mmCIF file of C-alpha atoms in Angstrom:
data_model
loop_
_atom_site.group_PDB
_atom_site.id
_atom_site.type_symbol
_atom_site.label_atom_id
_atom_site.label_comp_id
_atom_site.label_asym_id
_atom_site.label_seq_id
_atom_site.Cartn_x
_atom_site.Cartn_y
_atom_site.Cartn_z
ATOM 1 C CA ASP A 1 5.365 15.537 -1.344
ATOM 2 C CA SER A 2 5.999 11.910 0.461
ATOM 3 C CA GLY A 3 9.691 13.112 0.789
ATOM 4 C CA VAL A 4 10.193 9.294 -0.614
ATOM 5 C CA THR A 5 12.537 9.384 -4.359
ATOM 6 C CA GLN A 6 11.863 6.535 -6.470
ATOM 7 C CA THR A 7 13.851 6.398 -10.541
ATOM 8 C CA PRO A 8 13.573 6.175 -12.625
ATOM 9 C CA LYS A 9 9.858 6.511 -13.153
ATOM 10 C CA HIS A 10 9.228 4.243 -16.466
ATOM 11 C CA LEU A 11 11.206 1.979 -17.557
ATOM 12 C CA ILE A 12 10.748 0.264 -20.963
ATOM 13 C CA THR A 13 12.730 -3.115 -21.483
ATOM 14 C CA ALA A 14 12.631 -6.678 -23.337
ATOM 15 C CA THR A 15 11.779 -9.980 -22.209
ATOM 16 C CA GLY A 16 14.835 -11.911 -20.324
ATOM 17 C CA GLN A 17 17.138 -8.648 -19.553
ATOM 18 C CA ARG A 18 17.714 -7.091 -15.797
ATOM 19 C CA VAL A 19 16.443 -3.318 -14.264
ATOM 20 C CA THR A 20 17.796 -1.791 -11.571
ATOM 21 C CA LEU A 21 14.625 0.588 -9.501
ATOM 22 C CA ARG A 22 16.132 2.677 -6.896
ATOM 23 C CA CYS A 23 14.556 4.260 -3.730
ATOM 24 C CA SER A 24 15.321 6.667 -1.405
ATOM 25 C CA PRO A 25 13.412 7.075 1.667
ATOM 26 C CA ARG A 26 12.029 9.571 3.370
ATOM 27 C CA SER A 27 14.473 11.464 5.537
ATOM 28 C CA GLY A 28 15.069 9.433 9.027
ATOM 29 C CA ASP A 29 13.133 6.549 7.607
ATOM 30 C CA LEU A 30 15.070 3.180 8.641
ATOM 31 C CA SER A 31 12.530 0.507 7.043
ATOM 32 C CA VAL A 32 12.401 0.752 3.260
ATOM 33 C CA TYR A 33 9.339 -1.570 1.867
ATOM 34 C CA TRP A 34 8.752 -2.899 -1.986
ATOM 35 C CA TYR A 35 5.650 -3.266 -3.392
ATOM 36 C CA GLN A 36 4.421 -4.328 -6.426
ATOM 37 C CA GLN A 37 1.339 -3.272 -8.469
ATOM 38 C CA SER A 38 -0.032 -5.585 -11.606
ATOM 39 C CA LEU A 39 -2.730 -4.285 -13.711
ATOM 40 C CA ASP A 40 -6.271 -4.335 -11.688
ATOM 41 C CA GLN A 41 -4.580 -5.405 -8.761
ATOM 42 C CA GLY A 42 -3.983 -4.446 -5.034
ATOM 43 C CA LEU A 43 -0.697 -3.781 -3.654
ATOM 44 C CA GLN A 44 1.662 -6.474 -2.926
ATOM 45 C CA PHE A 45 4.044 -6.745 -1.004
ATOM 46 C CA LEU A 46 7.381 -7.886 -2.107
ATOM 47 C CA ILE A 47 10.305 -7.206 1.017
ATOM 48 C CA GLN A 48 11.634 -5.041 3.446
ATOM 49 C CA TYR A 49 14.366 -3.780 4.733
ATOM 50 C CA TYR A 50 15.947 -2.126 8.055
ATOM 51 C CA ASN A 51 18.374 0.151 8.637
ATOM 52 C CA GLY A 52 20.153 -2.082 6.310
ATOM 53 C CA GLU A 53 18.666 -5.564 6.868
ATOM 54 C CA GLU A 54 15.678 -7.930 5.443
ATOM 55 C CA ARG A 55 13.339 -7.830 8.123
ATOM 56 C CA ALA A 56 10.699 -9.317 6.319
ATOM 57 C CA LYS A 57 9.547 -11.240 2.723
ATOM 58 C CA GLY A 58 6.389 -11.796 0.755
ATOM 59 C CA ASN A 59 5.602 -12.661 -2.643
ATOM 60 C CA ILE A 60 8.696 -11.734 -4.283
ATOM 61 C CA LEU A 61 9.881 -14.179 -6.861
ATOM 62 C CA GLU A 62 13.688 -15.702 -6.410
ATOM 63 C CA ARG A 63 14.462 -13.609 -9.944
ATOM 64 C CA PHE A 64 14.100 -10.133 -7.733
ATOM 65 C CA SER A 65 16.625 -9.537 -4.856
ATOM 66 C CA ALA A 66 17.525 -6.029 -3.289
ATOM 67 C CA GLN A 67 19.596 -4.699 -0.983
ATOM 68 C CA GLN A 68 19.520 -1.151 1.583
ATOM 69 C CA PHE A 69 23.055 0.442 1.316
ATOM 70 C CA PRO A 70 24.339 2.185 4.780
ATOM 71 C CA ASP A 71 22.951 5.759 3.240
ATOM 72 C CA LEU A 72 19.602 3.574 3.862
ATOM 73 C CA HIS A 73 18.924 3.580 -0.239
ATOM 74 C CA SER A 74 17.236 0.841 -1.678
ATOM 75 C CA GLU A 75 17.677 -0.932 -4.825
ATOM 76 C CA LEU A 76 15.297 -3.724 -6.483
ATOM 77 C CA ASN A 77 16.703 -5.823 -8.926
ATOM 78 C CA LEU A 78 14.549 -8.035 -11.264
ATOM 79 C CA SER A 79 15.999 -10.269 -13.510
ATOM 80 C CA SER A 80 15.280 -12.172 -16.933
ATOM 81 C CA LEU A 81 12.307 -10.259 -16.851
ATOM 82 C CA GLU A 82 8.859 -11.952 -18.118
ATOM 83 C CA LEU A 83 5.950 -9.709 -19.794
ATOM 84 C CA GLY A 84 4.263 -10.440 -16.279
ATOM 85 C CA ASP A 85 6.502 -8.892 -14.585
ATOM 86 C CA SER A 86 5.426 -5.565 -16.389
ATOM 87 C CA ALA A 87 3.731 -3.264 -13.085
ATOM 88 C CA LEU A 88 4.229 -0.585 -11.240
ATOM 89 C CA TYR A 89 6.913 -0.963 -8.214
ATOM 90 C CA PHE A 90 6.018 1.559 -5.178
ATOM 91 C CA CYS A 91 8.784 2.134 -2.579
ATOM 92 C CA ALA A 92 7.723 3.303 0.700
ATOM 93 C CA SER A 93 9.774 4.194 4.145
ATOM 94 C CA SER A 94 8.856 4.188 7.646
ATOM 95 C CA PRO A 95 10.935 5.157 11.196
ATOM 96 C CA ARG A 96 10.128 1.966 12.198
ATOM 97 C CA ASP A 97 10.328 -1.764 11.245
ATOM 98 C CA THR A 98 6.479 -2.085 11.106
ATOM 99 C CA SER A 99 3.989 -1.671 8.394
ATOM 100 C CA ILE A 100 1.468 -0.078 10.819
ATOM 101 C CA SER A 101 3.291 3.011 11.772
ATOM 102 C CA PRO A 102 2.104 5.045 8.139
ATOM 103 C CA LEU A 103 3.845 3.928 5.516
ATOM 104 C CA HIS A 104 4.853 6.990 2.977
ATOM 105 C CA PHE A 105 4.992 5.276 -0.662
ATOM 106 C CA GLY A 106 7.048 7.238 -4.030
ATOM 107 C CA ASN A 107 5.291 8.002 -7.230
ATOM 108 C CA GLY A 108 6.114 4.759 -8.486
ATOM 109 C CA THR A 109 8.515 3.449 -10.946
ATOM 110 C CA ARG A 110 6.564 1.695 -14.253
ATOM 111 C CA LEU A 111 8.075 -1.212 -15.498
ATOM 112 C CA THR A 112 6.900 -2.761 -18.971
ATOM 113 C CA VAL A 113 8.758 -4.809 -20.068
ATOM 114 C CA THR A 114 8.211 -5.594 -23.811
ATOM 115 C CA ASP B 1 -6.347 -16.057 -2.503
ATOM 116 C CA GLN B 2 -7.483 -12.732 -1.812
ATOM 117 C CA GLN B 3 -6.827 -12.031 2.091
ATOM 118 C CA VAL B 4 -8.201 -8.398 2.205
ATOM 119 C CA LYS B 5 -11.603 -8.255 -0.467
ATOM 120 C CA GLN B 6 -13.014 -4.688 -1.577
ATOM 121 C CA ASN B 7 -15.621 -5.865 -3.853
ATOM 122 C CA SER B 8 -17.119 -2.269 -5.105
ATOM 123 C CA PRO B 9 -14.377 -1.533 -7.482
ATOM 124 C CA SER B 10 -16.079 2.271 -8.169
ATOM 125 C CA LEU B 11 -18.206 4.239 -6.480
ATOM 126 C CA SER B 12 -20.015 7.420 -7.333
ATOM 127 C CA VAL B 13 -21.602 9.586 -4.863
ATOM 128 C CA GLN B 14 -22.524 13.824 -5.120
ATOM 129 C CA GLU B 15 -20.895 15.833 -3.062
ATOM 130 C CA GLY B 16 -21.873 16.824 0.200
ATOM 131 C CA ARG B 17 -23.292 13.917 0.748
ATOM 132 C CA ILE B 18 -21.637 10.794 2.458
ATOM 133 C CA SER B 19 -19.391 7.915 0.773
ATOM 134 C CA ILE B 20 -19.233 4.805 2.107
ATOM 135 C CA LEU B 21 -15.840 2.229 1.080
ATOM 136 C CA ASN B 22 -16.675 -1.242 2.602
ATOM 137 C CA CYS B 23 -13.135 -3.776 3.101
ATOM 138 C CA ASP B 24 -13.891 -7.749 3.574
ATOM 139 C CA TYR B 25 -11.301 -9.354 5.369
ATOM 140 C CA THR B 26 -10.373 -13.002 5.121
ATOM 141 C CA ASN B 27 -7.287 -13.964 7.612
ATOM 142 C CA SER B 28 -9.325 -13.807 11.291
ATOM 143 C CA MET B 29 -4.763 -12.871 11.873
ATOM 144 C CA PHE B 30 -5.376 -9.484 10.854
ATOM 145 C CA ASP B 31 -5.989 -6.903 13.936
ATOM 146 C CA TYR B 32 -4.702 -3.963 12.974
ATOM 147 C CA PHE B 33 -6.354 -1.755 9.755
ATOM 148 C CA LEU B 34 -5.678 1.083 7.028
ATOM 149 C CA TRP B 35 -6.992 3.188 4.776
ATOM 150 C CA TYR B 36 -4.657 4.974 1.869
ATOM 151 C CA LYS B 37 -6.059 6.921 -0.702
ATOM 152 C CA LYS B 38 -4.104 7.074 -3.983
ATOM 153 C CA TYR B 39 -4.808 10.035 -7.012
ATOM 154 C CA PRO B 40 -3.387 9.257 -10.568
ATOM 155 C CA ALA B 41 0.512 9.345 -10.818
ATOM 156 C CA GLU B 42 1.646 9.140 -7.072
ATOM 157 C CA GLY B 43 1.637 7.011 -4.562
ATOM 158 C CA PRO B 44 -0.639 6.168 -2.065
ATOM 159 C CA THR B 45 -0.500 8.073 1.148
ATOM 160 C CA PHE B 46 -2.373 7.315 4.751
ATOM 161 C CA LEU B 47 -5.392 8.260 5.565
ATOM 162 C CA ILE B 48 -7.240 6.179 8.654
ATOM 163 C CA SER B 49 -6.420 3.207 10.953
ATOM 164 C CA ILE B 50 -8.003 1.592 13.715
ATOM 165 C CA SER B 51 -6.631 -1.358 15.484
ATOM 166 C CA SER B 52 -9.028 -4.706 16.857
ATOM 167 C CA ILE B 53 -9.522 -3.173 19.777
ATOM 168 C CA LYS B 54 -11.445 -1.104 18.587
ATOM 169 C CA ASP B 55 -14.702 -0.008 16.539
ATOM 170 C CA LYS B 56 -14.518 3.054 15.415
ATOM 171 C CA ASN B 57 -11.889 5.628 15.027
ATOM 172 C CA GLU B 58 -12.780 9.242 13.750
ATOM 173 C CA ASP B 59 -10.440 11.864 11.922
ATOM 174 C CA GLY B 60 -12.092 14.808 10.600
ATOM 175 C CA ARG B 61 -14.727 13.870 8.185
ATOM 176 C CA PHE B 62 -13.004 10.768 8.115
ATOM 177 C CA THR B 63 -14.819 7.685 10.127
ATOM 178 C CA VAL B 64 -13.164 3.816 9.682
ATOM 179 C CA PHE B 65 -16.064 1.203 11.438
ATOM 180 C CA LEU B 66 -14.532 -2.389 12.634
ATOM 181 C CA ASN B 67 -16.830 -5.215 12.680
ATOM 182 C CA LYS B 68 -14.515 -8.705 14.146
ATOM 183 C CA SER B 69 -17.031 -10.595 13.988
ATOM 184 C CA ALA B 70 -17.584 -9.991 11.015
ATOM 185 C CA LYS B 71 -14.606 -9.749 9.316
ATOM 186 C CA HIS B 72 -15.896 -5.989 7.959
ATOM 187 C CA LEU B 73 -14.441 -2.752 8.023
ATOM 188 C CA SER B 74 -16.130 0.426 6.222
ATOM 189 C CA LEU B 75 -14.410 3.984 5.676
ATOM 190 C CA HIS B 76 -16.932 6.747 5.993
ATOM 191 C CA ILE B 77 -16.495 9.836 4.349
ATOM 192 C CA VAL B 78 -18.964 13.401 5.232
ATOM 193 C CA PRO B 79 -19.084 15.025 3.768
ATOM 194 C CA SER B 80 -17.273 14.259 0.236
ATOM 195 C CA GLN B 81 -15.447 16.932 -1.095
ATOM 196 C CA PRO B 82 -14.719 17.073 -5.010
ATOM 197 C CA GLY B 83 -10.837 15.923 -3.455
ATOM 198 C CA ASP B 84 -11.453 13.331 -2.139
ATOM 199 C CA SER B 85 -12.231 11.824 -5.552
ATOM 200 C CA ALA B 86 -9.131 8.852 -5.566
ATOM 201 C CA VAL B 87 -8.829 5.370 -5.429
ATOM 202 C CA TYR B 88 -9.442 4.329 -1.804
ATOM 203 C CA PHE B 89 -6.971 1.159 -0.953
ATOM 204 C CA CYS B 90 -8.013 -1.150 2.709
ATOM 205 C CA ALA B 91 -4.548 -2.625 4.141
ATOM 206 C CA ALA B 92 -4.625 -4.880 7.112
ATOM 207 C CA ASN B 93 -1.868 -6.306 9.143
ATOM 208 C CA GLU B 94 -0.838 -8.806 12.252
ATOM 209 C CA MET B 95 0.425 -6.426 14.802
ATOM 210 C CA TYR B 96 -0.577 -8.462 18.336
ATOM 211 C CA SER B 97 0.355 -11.532 16.347
ATOM 212 C CA GLY B 98 2.746 -11.040 14.344
ATOM 213 C CA GLY B 99 4.535 -8.003 15.529
ATOM 214 C CA GLY B 100 3.535 -5.943 12.607
ATOM 215 C CA ALA B 101 7.091 -6.646 10.642
ATOM 216 C CA ASP B 102 5.334 -7.993 7.606
ATOM 217 C CA GLY B 103 3.871 -6.167 4.848
ATOM 218 C CA LEU B 104 0.518 -4.446 4.664
ATOM 219 C CA THR B 105 -2.281 -6.573 3.133
ATOM 220 C CA PHE B 106 -3.866 -4.303 0.667
ATOM 221 C CA GLY B 107 -7.350 -5.151 -1.142
ATOM 222 C CA LYS B 108 -7.379 -3.814 -5.211
ATOM 223 C CA GLY B 109 -8.935 -0.706 -4.587
ATOM 224 C CA THR B 110 -12.227 1.579 -4.893
ATOM 225 C CA HIS B 111 -12.378 4.469 -7.303
ATOM 226 C CA LEU B 112 -14.150 7.162 -5.470
ATOM 227 C CA ILE B 113 -15.561 9.608 -8.290
ATOM 228 C CA ILE B 114 -17.666 12.411 -6.185
ATOM 229 C CA GLN B 115 -19.890 14.423 -8.188
ATOM 230 C CA PRO B 116 -20.681 18.031 -8.394
#
């Protein structure tokens, strides 16, 4: 158990809809990272927050947004969903604001857009 | 353009033998490399890392080798055990040049199967 909790585990929704994925980091970790894993792809970095502030951005679409709350949990909002957004979305946390310290990943949210 | 490449989607090795997983990178700014292991229905877990100031790092049965001139790294598992069957991801970051602040760049993974 990594200590990182992601909810929900599965999500099925229709094109054009909006969903929110939630992540609770490991106790004491200040950084939260979001990654997307599409079919047969590696993990693609989306965005990082550190202690409530956006720290780094990767290949995150404008239709996607995220935030980290004062209690350090994070939410990833995906809107105007398209079929291609179907993927596994992982959240990871670490104590520092650098991803070279080992990241602790949750078990992911599987999003299916129909 | 893939900056971290794992060209073998799968690898089958007999239990007790050595497993060698390979990874190539194209971005010369990468200076810190990590291996993560992933079981089905779970998130990746950190395995071992190496910075560009070293060419080898060892942790128990796991050794990572880095060849900077070839932009190549490999993970050796000796001896291979059934519990090592998993998907292994190679990842890279710009620690010294970029402060490590950006997210990791991952390869697509290699599925290692250990046969009894």
